[in-house]
Amino acid sequence: MTFSDEKNKIESGALYLVATPIGNLADMSERAKKVLSEVDFIAAEDTRNSGKLLNVFGIKKPMISYFEHNKYARGDEIIAKIKSGDSCALITDAGMPAISDPGEDIVKMCRESGIPVYVVPGPCAAVSALALSGLSTRKFVFEGFLSSKKSERRRELGKLSSETRTIIFYEAPHRLAETLTDMLDVLGDRKISICRELTKINEETVLTTLSDAVKYYASNEPRGEYVLVVEGASDDADDDGSFADMSIAEHVAHYESRGMSLGDAMKACARDRGVSKREIYAAVMKK
Ligand code: SAM
């Protein structure tokens, strides 16, 4: 571990991705405060929200708003300022920039323009929830927010139905009950860890099952911010050769019954059997 003055000097013409608390202000790191105090300007998802955060720490800096709907025009402006020698810190409303938050595009633009990008790591709701979940943390996938449209959401879940790694989702409270129902219908009953209001006064993590969660939220209103950590599919069915006992049509129907479109079901079937999708298509059409 190093605590080097050299490394902690702000470099001109560089972008710093600075993680901020996901609820508990005491999680603001010393380095985050130092970088935000010393850069030339701060790009923030919501300058009003970030203004409040910076006020708490007595930091005053010029801010530029950078969010989903102005990211292209603002991105060019920010890159031009950095190229002229300014140092910039990017922050979002909470947590790690670029993770279900603005940042991905500006980092890409910096990389393409040869601008150095550094990270000031810190809180991230997804990783915190995974670690707290009580589910396997050895291998996982992060899905962020599912679609707000029911049919699209079920299609997305269908694609995940044979995913054996632990799956992490973000979800808004007003959509939680519907999403849990879709998960139960498409993924089948499995363990889920529901993490709410992490690092805040009402922090709560409940390891339960999708069927019990659906029942619970049918009569209890969700409140606060949620991360859902869902157990991966058991890999017995896919890996132990049990598909060998099914015809191709049964194999495809098995995936369709778990919510996949015909196209995705054929793709999954082709992958399991190690054959081309064309071969599966031909067998299904012959049926
Ligand atoms: N970049 C952020 C991060 O690193 O965690 C995530 C931003 S995303 C727009 C916001 C979502 O993260 C929320 O809707 C919620 O699902 C999750 N989230 C953020 N803070 C949370 C908290 N304190 N407790 C639980 N979930 C949280």
Tab-separated table of C-alpha atoms and ligand atoms in Angstrom:
chain	number	residue	atom	x	y	z
A	1	MET	CA	0.000	0.000	0.000
A	2	THR	CA	1.215	3.454	-0.758
A	3	PHE	CA	0.294	6.838	0.534
A	4	SER	CA	2.401	8.732	-1.905
A	5	ASP	CA	2.281	12.508	-2.262
A	6	GLU	CA	3.408	12.041	-5.824
A	7	LYS	CA	0.410	9.816	-6.724
A	8	ASN	CA	-1.979	12.104	-4.897
A	9	LYS	CA	-1.019	15.227	-6.859
A	10	ILE	CA	-3.668	16.302	-9.331
A	11	GLU	CA	-2.482	15.930	-12.911
A	12	SER	CA	-3.487	18.616	-15.387
A	13	GLY	CA	-5.362	17.496	-18.462
A	14	ALA	CA	-6.815	14.406	-16.738
A	15	LEU	CA	-10.232	13.067	-15.772
A	16	TYR	CA	-10.893	11.689	-12.272
A	17	LEU	CA	-13.879	9.396	-11.673
A	18	VAL	CA	-14.794	10.071	-8.064
A	19	ALA	CA	-17.132	7.743	-6.144
A	20	THR	CA	-19.419	9.446	-3.622
A	21	PRO	CA	-21.549	8.013	-0.760
A	22	ILE	CA	-24.694	5.970	-1.537
A	23	GLY	CA	-26.400	7.326	1.571
A	24	ASN	CA	-23.999	7.694	4.457
A	25	LEU	CA	-21.889	10.842	4.170
A	26	ALA	CA	-19.232	9.337	6.427
A	27	ASP	CA	-18.334	7.108	3.473
A	28	MET	CA	-16.842	10.067	1.594
A	29	SER	CA	-13.151	9.210	1.356
A	30	GLU	CA	-10.284	11.551	2.216
A	31	ARG	CA	-8.991	11.193	-1.313
A	32	ALA	CA	-12.396	11.996	-2.828
A	33	LYS	CA	-12.498	15.248	-0.806
A	34	LYS	CA	-8.929	16.104	-1.778
A	35	VAL	CA	-9.440	15.468	-5.495
A	36	LEU	CA	-12.736	17.402	-5.575
A	37	SER	CA	-11.056	20.337	-3.779
A	38	GLU	CA	-8.084	20.404	-6.123
A	39	VAL	CA	-9.353	19.760	-9.654
A	40	ASP	CA	-10.104	22.744	-11.916
A	41	PHE	CA	-13.752	21.825	-12.380
A	42	ILE	CA	-16.338	19.178	-11.551
A	43	ALA	CA	-18.742	17.535	-14.008
A	44	ALA	CA	-21.831	16.443	-12.061
A	45	GLU	CA	-24.981	14.512	-12.968
A	46	ASP	CA	-27.113	16.964	-11.009
A	47	THR	CA	-25.324	20.149	-10.003
A	48	ARG	CA	-27.936	20.952	-7.314
A	49	ASN	CA	-27.570	17.583	-5.574
A	50	SER	CA	-23.807	17.636	-5.871
A	51	GLY	CA	-23.719	21.258	-4.701
A	52	LYS	CA	-25.285	20.089	-1.416
A	53	LEU	CA	-22.734	17.307	-1.040
A	54	LEU	CA	-19.802	19.638	-1.754
A	55	ASN	CA	-21.198	22.170	0.722
A	56	VAL	CA	-21.088	19.595	3.518
A	57	PHE	CA	-17.357	19.262	2.930
A	58	GLY	CA	-16.753	22.981	2.356
A	59	ILE	CA	-15.734	22.421	-1.283
A	60	LYS	CA	-16.377	25.212	-3.786
A	61	LYS	CA	-15.623	24.523	-7.441
A	62	PRO	CA	-17.000	25.447	-10.851
A	63	MET	CA	-19.474	22.749	-11.898
A	64	ILE	CA	-20.756	21.625	-15.291
A	65	SER	CA	-23.854	19.469	-15.558
A	66	TYR	CA	-23.309	16.190	-17.358
A	67	PHE	CA	-26.251	13.809	-17.584
A	68	GLU	CA	-27.888	11.297	-19.924
A	69	HIS	CA	-29.647	13.844	-22.138
A	70	ASN	CA	-26.833	16.338	-22.659
A	71	LYS	CA	-23.956	13.877	-22.613
A	72	TYR	CA	-22.916	14.281	-26.259
A	73	ALA	CA	-22.798	18.079	-26.421
A	74	ARG	CA	-21.429	18.385	-22.881
A	75	GLY	CA	-19.014	15.552	-23.419
A	76	ASP	CA	-17.339	17.462	-26.252
A	77	GLU	CA	-17.167	20.589	-24.101
A	78	ILE	CA	-15.644	18.718	-21.177
A	79	ILE	CA	-13.092	16.970	-23.406
A	80	ALA	CA	-12.092	20.330	-24.934
A	81	LYS	CA	-11.525	21.830	-21.477
A	82	ILE	CA	-9.463	18.825	-20.360
A	83	LYS	CA	-7.434	18.977	-23.587
A	84	SER	CA	-6.676	22.626	-22.856
A	85	GLY	CA	-5.022	21.461	-19.621
A	86	ASP	CA	-7.819	21.527	-17.037
A	87	SER	CA	-8.279	18.681	-14.604
A	88	CYS	CA	-11.838	17.431	-14.165
A	89	ALA	CA	-13.600	15.258	-11.574
A	90	LEU	CA	-16.755	13.426	-12.606
A	91	ILE	CA	-19.316	12.679	-9.898
A	92	THR	CA	-22.882	11.375	-10.016
A	93	ASP	CA	-25.755	11.567	-7.546
A	94	ALA	CA	-24.447	8.568	-5.619
A	95	GLY	CA	-21.872	5.839	-5.866
A	96	MET	CA	-19.475	4.965	-8.633
A	97	PRO	CA	-19.754	7.039	-11.823
A	98	ALA	CA	-20.273	4.988	-15.022
A	99	ILE	CA	-22.109	2.171	-13.214
A	100	SER	CA	-25.776	2.633	-14.274
A	101	ASP	CA	-24.859	6.314	-14.209
A	102	PRO	CA	-23.365	8.820	-16.663
A	103	GLY	CA	-19.674	8.317	-17.249
A	104	GLU	CA	-19.237	5.425	-19.652
A	105	ASP	CA	-19.255	7.691	-22.726
A	106	ILE	CA	-16.925	10.323	-21.371
A	107	VAL	CA	-14.426	7.701	-20.269
A	108	LYS	CA	-14.552	6.222	-23.776
A	109	MET	CA	-14.010	9.673	-25.312
A	110	CYS	CA	-11.027	10.273	-23.016
A	111	ARG	CA	-9.513	6.898	-23.868
A	112	GLU	CA	-9.922	7.610	-27.579
A	113	SER	CA	-8.320	11.052	-27.217
A	114	GLY	CA	-5.402	9.785	-25.117
A	115	ILE	CA	-6.596	11.687	-22.023
A	116	PRO	CA	-5.563	9.950	-18.796
A	117	VAL	CA	-8.459	8.747	-16.599
A	118	TYR	CA	-7.956	7.921	-12.926
A	119	VAL	CA	-10.316	6.433	-10.375
A	120	VAL	CA	-11.031	7.477	-6.818
A	121	PRO	CA	-12.864	4.309	-5.772
A	122	GLY	CA	-15.599	4.132	-3.181
A	123	PRO	CA	-19.187	3.044	-2.590
A	124	CYS	CA	-21.091	1.106	-5.233
A	125	ALA	CA	-24.553	-0.246	-4.402
A	126	ALA	CA	-24.178	-3.341	-6.623
A	127	VAL	CA	-20.933	-4.622	-5.125
A	128	SER	CA	-22.055	-3.782	-1.571
A	129	ALA	CA	-25.316	-5.718	-2.053
A	130	LEU	CA	-23.524	-8.709	-3.572
A	131	ALA	CA	-21.118	-8.906	-0.649
A	132	LEU	CA	-24.017	-8.693	1.843
A	133	SER	CA	-26.312	-11.097	-0.015
A	134	GLY	CA	-25.424	-14.463	1.464
A	135	LEU	CA	-25.437	-15.827	-2.104
A	136	SER	CA	-22.456	-17.016	-4.121
A	137	THR	CA	-20.048	-14.134	-4.772
A	138	ARG	CA	-17.540	-16.249	-6.672
A	139	LYS	CA	-19.013	-15.443	-10.093
A	140	PHE	CA	-21.647	-12.830	-10.800
A	141	VAL	CA	-23.206	-10.676	-13.506
A	142	PHE	CA	-24.522	-7.143	-13.182
A	143	GLU	CA	-27.709	-6.362	-15.120
A	144	GLY	CA	-28.482	-2.873	-13.738
A	145	PHE	CA	-32.092	-1.807	-14.387
A	146	LEU	CA	-34.419	-4.097	-16.336
A	147	SER	CA	-36.690	-2.466	-18.895
A	148	SER	CA	-39.694	-0.557	-17.571
A	149	LYS	CA	-41.831	-2.250	-20.261
A	150	LYS	CA	-43.291	-5.531	-19.050
A	151	SER	CA	-42.866	-7.513	-22.290
A	152	GLU	CA	-39.285	-6.329	-22.758
A	153	ARG	CA	-38.493	-6.992	-19.081
A	154	ARG	CA	-39.762	-10.573	-19.380
A	155	ARG	CA	-37.729	-11.018	-22.548
A	156	GLU	CA	-34.603	-9.782	-20.745
A	157	LEU	CA	-35.298	-12.160	-17.863
A	158	GLY	CA	-35.864	-15.000	-20.324
A	159	LYS	CA	-32.352	-14.462	-21.666
A	160	LEU	CA	-31.056	-14.819	-18.105
A	161	SER	CA	-33.016	-17.926	-17.208
A	162	SER	CA	-30.109	-20.301	-17.710
A	163	GLU	CA	-27.483	-17.923	-16.279
A	164	THR	CA	-25.734	-19.834	-13.518
A	165	ARG	CA	-23.862	-16.892	-11.996
A	166	THR	CA	-25.419	-14.729	-9.264
A	167	ILE	CA	-27.315	-11.856	-10.919
A	168	ILE	CA	-27.461	-8.290	-9.580
A	169	PHE	CA	-30.262	-5.864	-10.494
A	170	TYR	CA	-31.112	-2.303	-9.561
A	171	GLU	CA	-34.824	-1.545	-9.200
A	172	ALA	CA	-37.006	1.432	-8.375
A	173	PRO	CA	-39.478	0.952	-5.484
A	174	HIS	CA	-42.574	1.612	-7.614
A	175	ARG	CA	-41.626	-1.243	-9.954
A	176	LEU	CA	-40.370	-3.722	-7.368
A	177	ALA	CA	-43.538	-5.826	-6.930
A	178	GLU	CA	-44.056	-6.216	-10.676
A	179	THR	CA	-40.413	-7.100	-11.278
A	180	LEU	CA	-40.430	-9.741	-8.529
A	181	THR	CA	-43.543	-11.315	-10.091
A	182	ASP	CA	-41.899	-11.380	-13.518
A	183	MET	CA	-38.744	-12.886	-12.005
A	184	LEU	CA	-40.762	-15.642	-10.334
A	185	ASP	CA	-42.696	-16.393	-13.544
A	186	VAL	CA	-39.683	-16.408	-15.835
A	187	LEU	CA	-36.802	-17.611	-13.642
A	188	GLY	CA	-38.814	-19.935	-11.402
A	189	ASP	CA	-38.606	-19.914	-7.625
A	190	ARG	CA	-35.085	-19.249	-6.319
A	191	LYS	CA	-33.277	-17.448	-3.547
A	192	ILE	CA	-33.135	-13.676	-3.679
A	193	SER	CA	-31.418	-11.204	-1.410
A	194	ILE	CA	-33.310	-7.924	-1.208
A	195	CYS	CA	-31.005	-5.110	-0.103
A	196	ARG	CA	-32.657	-1.833	0.805
A	197	GLU	CA	-31.360	1.582	1.817
A	198	LEU	CA	-27.742	0.448	2.121
A	199	THR	CA	-25.627	2.520	4.528
A	200	LYS	CA	-28.715	4.527	5.617
A	201	ILE	CA	-30.770	4.438	8.837
A	202	ASN	CA	-33.260	1.900	7.433
A	203	GLU	CA	-30.662	-0.404	5.906
A	204	GLU	CA	-32.029	-3.922	5.572
A	205	THR	CA	-30.949	-7.076	3.745
A	206	VAL	CA	-33.357	-10.009	3.612
A	207	LEU	CA	-32.380	-13.349	2.106
A	208	THR	CA	-35.618	-14.989	1.011
A	209	THR	CA	-37.176	-16.702	-2.020
A	210	LEU	CA	-38.849	-15.105	-5.021
A	211	SER	CA	-42.215	-16.673	-4.078
A	212	ASP	CA	-42.067	-15.314	-0.507
A	213	ALA	CA	-40.902	-11.920	-1.759
A	214	VAL	CA	-43.850	-11.729	-4.191
A	215	LYS	CA	-46.261	-12.557	-1.329
A	216	TYR	CA	-44.650	-10.015	0.988
A	217	TYR	CA	-44.735	-7.114	-1.462
A	218	ALA	CA	-48.347	-7.873	-2.452
A	219	SER	CA	-49.346	-6.256	0.857
A	220	ASN	CA	-46.297	-4.192	1.893
A	221	GLU	CA	-45.341	-1.052	0.049
A	222	PRO	CA	-41.669	-0.934	-0.985
A	223	ARG	CA	-39.816	2.116	0.308
A	224	GLY	CA	-36.367	3.431	-0.519
A	225	GLU	CA	-33.662	2.243	-2.859
A	226	TYR	CA	-33.259	-1.432	-3.725
A	227	VAL	CA	-30.687	-3.819	-5.086
A	228	LEU	CA	-31.891	-7.340	-5.910
A	229	VAL	CA	-29.356	-10.145	-5.859
A	230	VAL	CA	-30.753	-13.300	-7.427
A	231	GLU	CA	-29.326	-16.793	-7.179
A	232	GLY	CA	-28.095	-18.164	-10.524
A	233	ALA	CA	-29.808	-21.106	-12.210
A	234	SER	CA	-28.716	-24.481	-10.959
A	235	ASP	CA	-26.371	-25.797	-13.600
A	236	ASP	CA	-27.478	-29.434	-13.241
A	237	ALA	CA	-29.979	-29.245	-16.073
A	238	ASP	CA	-27.564	-27.634	-18.521
A	239	ASP	CA	-24.320	-29.328	-17.713
A	240	ASP	CA	-24.978	-32.859	-16.586
A	241	GLY	CA	-26.129	-33.990	-19.984
A	242	SER	CA	-29.822	-34.247	-19.031
A	243	PHE	CA	-30.707	-32.436	-22.272
A	244	ALA	CA	-29.366	-35.471	-24.053
A	245	ASP	CA	-32.605	-37.227	-23.069
A	246	MET	CA	-34.729	-34.538	-24.765
A	247	SER	CA	-35.522	-34.118	-28.423
A	248	ILE	CA	-34.434	-30.791	-29.947
A	249	ALA	CA	-38.076	-29.651	-29.973
A	250	GLU	CA	-38.476	-30.507	-26.267
A	251	HIS	CA	-35.224	-28.754	-25.480
A	252	VAL	CA	-36.374	-25.565	-27.247
A	253	ALA	CA	-39.825	-25.801	-25.619
A	254	HIS	CA	-38.137	-26.104	-22.221
A	255	TYR	CA	-36.502	-22.692	-22.700
A	256	GLU	CA	-39.682	-21.145	-24.117
A	257	SER	CA	-41.571	-22.293	-21.017
A	258	ARG	CA	-39.087	-20.243	-18.977
A	259	GLY	CA	-40.049	-17.045	-20.834
A	260	MET	CA	-37.567	-17.012	-23.741
A	261	SER	CA	-38.583	-16.022	-27.267
A	262	LEU	CA	-38.360	-18.814	-29.865
A	263	GLY	CA	-35.172	-17.236	-31.289
A	264	ASP	CA	-33.439	-17.059	-27.903
A	265	ALA	CA	-34.622	-20.566	-26.999
A	266	MET	CA	-33.096	-21.936	-30.233
A	267	LYS	CA	-29.864	-20.070	-29.543
A	268	ALA	CA	-29.644	-21.482	-25.994
A	269	CYS	CA	-30.434	-24.963	-27.295
A	270	ALA	CA	-27.710	-24.679	-29.971
A	271	ARG	CA	-25.226	-23.547	-27.326
A	272	ASP	CA	-26.086	-26.421	-24.950
A	273	ARG	CA	-25.743	-29.007	-27.718
A	274	GLY	CA	-22.703	-27.443	-29.352
A	275	VAL	CA	-24.379	-27.320	-32.781
A	276	SER	CA	-25.311	-24.464	-35.132
A	277	LYS	CA	-28.557	-22.508	-34.736
A	278	ARG	CA	-29.407	-23.478	-38.331
A	279	GLU	CA	-29.453	-27.164	-37.309
A	280	ILE	CA	-31.817	-26.403	-34.412
A	281	TYR	CA	-34.044	-24.306	-36.688
A	282	ALA	CA	-34.258	-27.125	-39.218
A	283	ALA	CA	-35.194	-29.662	-36.524
A	284	VAL	CA	-37.849	-27.367	-35.014
A	285	MET	CA	-39.387	-26.632	-38.438
A	286	LYS	CA	-39.532	-30.347	-39.293
A	287	LYS	CA	-41.535	-31.077	-36.129
B	1	SAM	N1	-23.620	4.433	-9.696
B	1	SAM	C1	-24.419	4.002	-8.590
B	1	SAM	C2	-23.637	2.976	-7.779
B	1	SAM	O1	-22.435	2.890	-7.934
B	1	SAM	O2	-24.199	2.266	-6.976
B	1	SAM	C3	-25.771	3.496	-9.016
B	1	SAM	C4	-26.622	4.540	-9.641
B	1	SAM	S1	-28.190	3.978	-10.169
B	1	SAM	C5	-28.751	5.377	-11.059
B	1	SAM	C6	-29.176	4.137	-8.734
B	1	SAM	C7	-29.664	2.773	-8.218
B	1	SAM	O3	-28.656	2.180	-7.394
B	1	SAM	C8	-30.883	2.877	-7.308
B	1	SAM	O4	-32.079	2.923	-8.045
B	1	SAM	C9	-30.775	1.600	-6.501
B	1	SAM	O5	-31.234	0.499	-7.244
B	1	SAM	C10	-29.247	1.494	-6.317
B	1	SAM	N2	-28.848	2.177	-5.072
B	1	SAM	C11	-28.185	3.340	-4.960
B	1	SAM	N3	-27.984	3.626	-3.658
B	1	SAM	C12	-28.547	2.630	-2.949
B	1	SAM	C13	-28.674	2.346	-1.557
B	1	SAM	N4	-28.198	3.169	-0.627
B	1	SAM	N5	-29.304	1.209	-1.195
B	1	SAM	C14	-29.791	0.344	-2.107
B	1	SAM	N6	-29.707	0.567	-3.426
B	1	SAM	C15	-29.088	1.683	-3.840
